[in-house]
Short mmCIF file of C-alpha atoms and ligand atoms in Angstrom, two decimals:
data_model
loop_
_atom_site.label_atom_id
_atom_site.label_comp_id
_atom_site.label_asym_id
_atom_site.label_seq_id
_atom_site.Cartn_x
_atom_site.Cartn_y
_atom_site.Cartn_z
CA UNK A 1 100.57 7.13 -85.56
CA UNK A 2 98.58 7.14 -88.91
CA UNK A 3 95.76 7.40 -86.91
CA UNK A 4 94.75 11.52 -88.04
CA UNK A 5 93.38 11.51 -84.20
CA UNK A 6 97.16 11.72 -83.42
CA UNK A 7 97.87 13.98 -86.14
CA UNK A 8 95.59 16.03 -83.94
CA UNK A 9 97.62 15.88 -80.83
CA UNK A 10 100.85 15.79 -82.38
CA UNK A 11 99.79 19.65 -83.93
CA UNK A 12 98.49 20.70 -80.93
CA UNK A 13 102.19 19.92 -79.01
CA UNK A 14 103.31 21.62 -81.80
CA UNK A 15 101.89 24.68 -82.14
CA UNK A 16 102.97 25.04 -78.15
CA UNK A 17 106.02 24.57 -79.70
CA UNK A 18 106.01 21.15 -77.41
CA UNK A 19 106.04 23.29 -74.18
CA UNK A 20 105.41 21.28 -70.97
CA UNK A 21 102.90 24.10 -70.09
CA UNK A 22 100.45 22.81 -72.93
CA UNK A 23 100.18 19.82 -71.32
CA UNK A 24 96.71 20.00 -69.91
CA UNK A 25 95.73 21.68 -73.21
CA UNK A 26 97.33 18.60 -75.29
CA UNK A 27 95.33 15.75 -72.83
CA UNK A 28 92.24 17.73 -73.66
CA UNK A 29 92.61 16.87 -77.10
CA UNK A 30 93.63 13.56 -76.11
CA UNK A 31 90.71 12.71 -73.85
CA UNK A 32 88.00 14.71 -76.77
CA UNK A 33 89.86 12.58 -79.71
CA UNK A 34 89.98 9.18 -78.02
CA UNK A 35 87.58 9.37 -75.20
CA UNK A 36 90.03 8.37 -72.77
CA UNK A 37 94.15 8.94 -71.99
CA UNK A 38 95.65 5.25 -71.76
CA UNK A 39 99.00 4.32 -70.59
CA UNK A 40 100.20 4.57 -74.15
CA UNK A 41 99.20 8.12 -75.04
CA UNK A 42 100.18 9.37 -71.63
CA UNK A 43 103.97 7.77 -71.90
CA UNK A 44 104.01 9.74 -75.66
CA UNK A 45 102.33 13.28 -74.15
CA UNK A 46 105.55 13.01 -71.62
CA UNK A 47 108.18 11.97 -74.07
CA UNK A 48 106.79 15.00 -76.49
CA UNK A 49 106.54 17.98 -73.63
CA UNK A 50 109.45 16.44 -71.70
CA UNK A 51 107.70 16.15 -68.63
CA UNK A 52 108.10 13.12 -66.21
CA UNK A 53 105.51 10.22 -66.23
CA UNK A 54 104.17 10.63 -62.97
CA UNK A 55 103.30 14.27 -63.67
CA UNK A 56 101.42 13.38 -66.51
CA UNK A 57 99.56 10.90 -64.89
CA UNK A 58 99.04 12.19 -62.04
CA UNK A 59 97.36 14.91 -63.82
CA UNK A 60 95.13 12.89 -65.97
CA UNK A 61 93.49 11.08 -62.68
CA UNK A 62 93.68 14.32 -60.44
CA UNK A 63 91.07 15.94 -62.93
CA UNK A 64 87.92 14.37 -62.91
CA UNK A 65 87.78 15.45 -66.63
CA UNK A 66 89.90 13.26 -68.23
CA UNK A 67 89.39 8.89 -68.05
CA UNK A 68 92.47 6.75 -67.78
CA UNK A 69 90.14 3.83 -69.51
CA UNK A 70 87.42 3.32 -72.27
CA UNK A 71 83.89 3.59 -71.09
CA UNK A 72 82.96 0.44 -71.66
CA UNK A 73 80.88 -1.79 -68.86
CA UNK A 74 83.94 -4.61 -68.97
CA UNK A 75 87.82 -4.32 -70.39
CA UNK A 76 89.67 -6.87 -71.49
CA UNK A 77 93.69 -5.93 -71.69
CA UNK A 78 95.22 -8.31 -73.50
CA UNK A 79 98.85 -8.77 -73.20
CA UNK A 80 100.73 -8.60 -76.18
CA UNK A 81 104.50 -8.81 -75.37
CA UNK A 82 106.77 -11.73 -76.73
CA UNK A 83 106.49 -14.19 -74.06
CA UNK A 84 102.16 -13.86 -74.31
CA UNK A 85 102.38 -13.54 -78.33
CA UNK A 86 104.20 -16.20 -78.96
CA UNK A 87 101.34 -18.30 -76.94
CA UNK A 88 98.56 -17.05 -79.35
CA UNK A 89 97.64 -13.76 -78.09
CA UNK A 90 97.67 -12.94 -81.67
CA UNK A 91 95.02 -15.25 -82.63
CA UNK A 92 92.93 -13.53 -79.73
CA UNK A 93 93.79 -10.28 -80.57
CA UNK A 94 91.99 -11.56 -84.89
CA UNK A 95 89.43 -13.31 -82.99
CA UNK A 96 88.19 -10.41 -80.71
CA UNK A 97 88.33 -8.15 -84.49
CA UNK A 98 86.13 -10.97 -86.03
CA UNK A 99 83.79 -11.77 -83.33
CA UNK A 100 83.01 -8.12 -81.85
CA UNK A 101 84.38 -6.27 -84.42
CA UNK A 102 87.09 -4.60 -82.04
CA UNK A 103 90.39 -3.20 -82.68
CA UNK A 104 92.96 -2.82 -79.51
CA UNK A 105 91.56 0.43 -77.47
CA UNK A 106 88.03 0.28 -78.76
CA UNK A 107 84.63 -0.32 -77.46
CA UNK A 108 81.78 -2.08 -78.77
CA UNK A 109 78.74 0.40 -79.74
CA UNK A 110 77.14 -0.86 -77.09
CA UNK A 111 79.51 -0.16 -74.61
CA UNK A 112 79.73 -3.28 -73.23
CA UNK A 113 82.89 -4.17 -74.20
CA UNK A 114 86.30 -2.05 -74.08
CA UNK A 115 89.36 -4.17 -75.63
CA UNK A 116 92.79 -2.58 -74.51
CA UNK A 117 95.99 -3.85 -75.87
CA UNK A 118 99.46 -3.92 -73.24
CA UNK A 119 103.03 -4.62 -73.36
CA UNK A 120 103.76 -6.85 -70.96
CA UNK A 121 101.64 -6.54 -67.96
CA UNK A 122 104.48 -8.56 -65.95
CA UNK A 123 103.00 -11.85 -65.58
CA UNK A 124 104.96 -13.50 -68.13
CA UNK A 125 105.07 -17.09 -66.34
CA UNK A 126 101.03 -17.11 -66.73
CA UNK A 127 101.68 -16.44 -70.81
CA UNK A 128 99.44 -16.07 -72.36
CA UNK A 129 97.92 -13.39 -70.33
CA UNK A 130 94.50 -11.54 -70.72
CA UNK A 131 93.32 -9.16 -68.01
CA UNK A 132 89.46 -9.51 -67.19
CA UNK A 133 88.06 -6.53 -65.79
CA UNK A 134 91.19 -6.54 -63.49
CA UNK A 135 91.34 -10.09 -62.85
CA UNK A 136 94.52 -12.34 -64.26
CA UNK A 137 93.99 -14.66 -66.66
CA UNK A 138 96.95 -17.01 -67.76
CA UNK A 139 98.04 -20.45 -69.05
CA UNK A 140 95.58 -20.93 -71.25
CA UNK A 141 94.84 -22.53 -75.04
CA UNK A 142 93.50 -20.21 -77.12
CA UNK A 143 90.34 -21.82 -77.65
CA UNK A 144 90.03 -22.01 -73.94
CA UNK A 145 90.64 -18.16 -73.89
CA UNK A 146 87.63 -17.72 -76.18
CA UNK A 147 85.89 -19.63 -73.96
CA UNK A 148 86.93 -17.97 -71.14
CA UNK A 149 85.70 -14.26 -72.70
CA UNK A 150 82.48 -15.66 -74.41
CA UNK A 151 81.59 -16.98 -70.41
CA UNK A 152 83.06 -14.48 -68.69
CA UNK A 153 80.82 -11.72 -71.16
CA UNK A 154 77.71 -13.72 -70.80
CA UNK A 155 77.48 -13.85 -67.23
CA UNK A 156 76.16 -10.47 -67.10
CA UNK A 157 73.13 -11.93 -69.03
CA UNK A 158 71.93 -14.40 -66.28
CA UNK A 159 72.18 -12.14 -63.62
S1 FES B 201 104.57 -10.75 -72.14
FE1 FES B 201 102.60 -11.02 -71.36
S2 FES B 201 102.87 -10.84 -69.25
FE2 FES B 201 104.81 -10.45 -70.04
#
């Protein structure tokens, strides 16, 4: 929460002294800060105001407005939870910083690529898990993972 984009939010729930009334206000600052409201920032919007999870989320997809996901043209989600972690996913999540230059829940400049970071997205017995423009990916090496995303990335090329 260093991030001074949350700063942002965090004085804007404030200054509605953390009403659930400001939320639509406080997802506007969201969406204009980020460029998108992911799982994460919705679950901390409802924790702040109070409000239940489904309300917030059903607000941010009701309004055409506000984008659940980055804008890129492919997103990778990358589990990061114990049982995926302790089968590399850290060495994916360095590798993705050092070969695109991406950070969990950014996009390339070029829009091509959108790198999202999760929990646990439930799959556990496929550790370690990456999510491929909402396709499963599991019980791979790391290297093979690479693989996987260099391939997967440069497909689009040959079409
Ligand atoms: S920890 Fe990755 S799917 Fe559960």
């Amino acid at each position: 929460m260093s991030d001074k984009r949350w700063k942002l939010v965090a004085a804007t729930m404030k200054k509605n002294n953390y009403n659930p009334r400001a939320l639509i206000e406080v997802l506007h600052v969201v969406q204009d800060s980020f460029g998108y409201i992911d799982y994460d920032a919705m679950a901390y919007v409802a924790r702040e105001l109070k409000v239940p999870f489904s309300k917030v989320y059903g607000v941010v997809t009701f309004y055409h407005g506000f984008m659940s996901k980055p804008a890129g043209e492919h997103t990778l989600v990358l589990c990061t939870g114990t049982a995926c972690y302790v089968k590399g996913n850290d060495q994916i999540t360095d590798w993705l910083k050092e070969r695109f230059g991406l950070d969990p829940n950014q996009t390339t400049p070029d829009n091509k690529l959108s790198f999202m970071a999760a929990r646990c997205v439930g799959a556990c017995g496929l550790a370690p898990v990456m999510i491929l423009d909402g396709q499963i990916v599991g019980k791979l090496s790391v290297e093979e993972m690479k693989a996987k995303i260099e391939e997967w990335l440069s497909d689009d090329n040959n079409q």
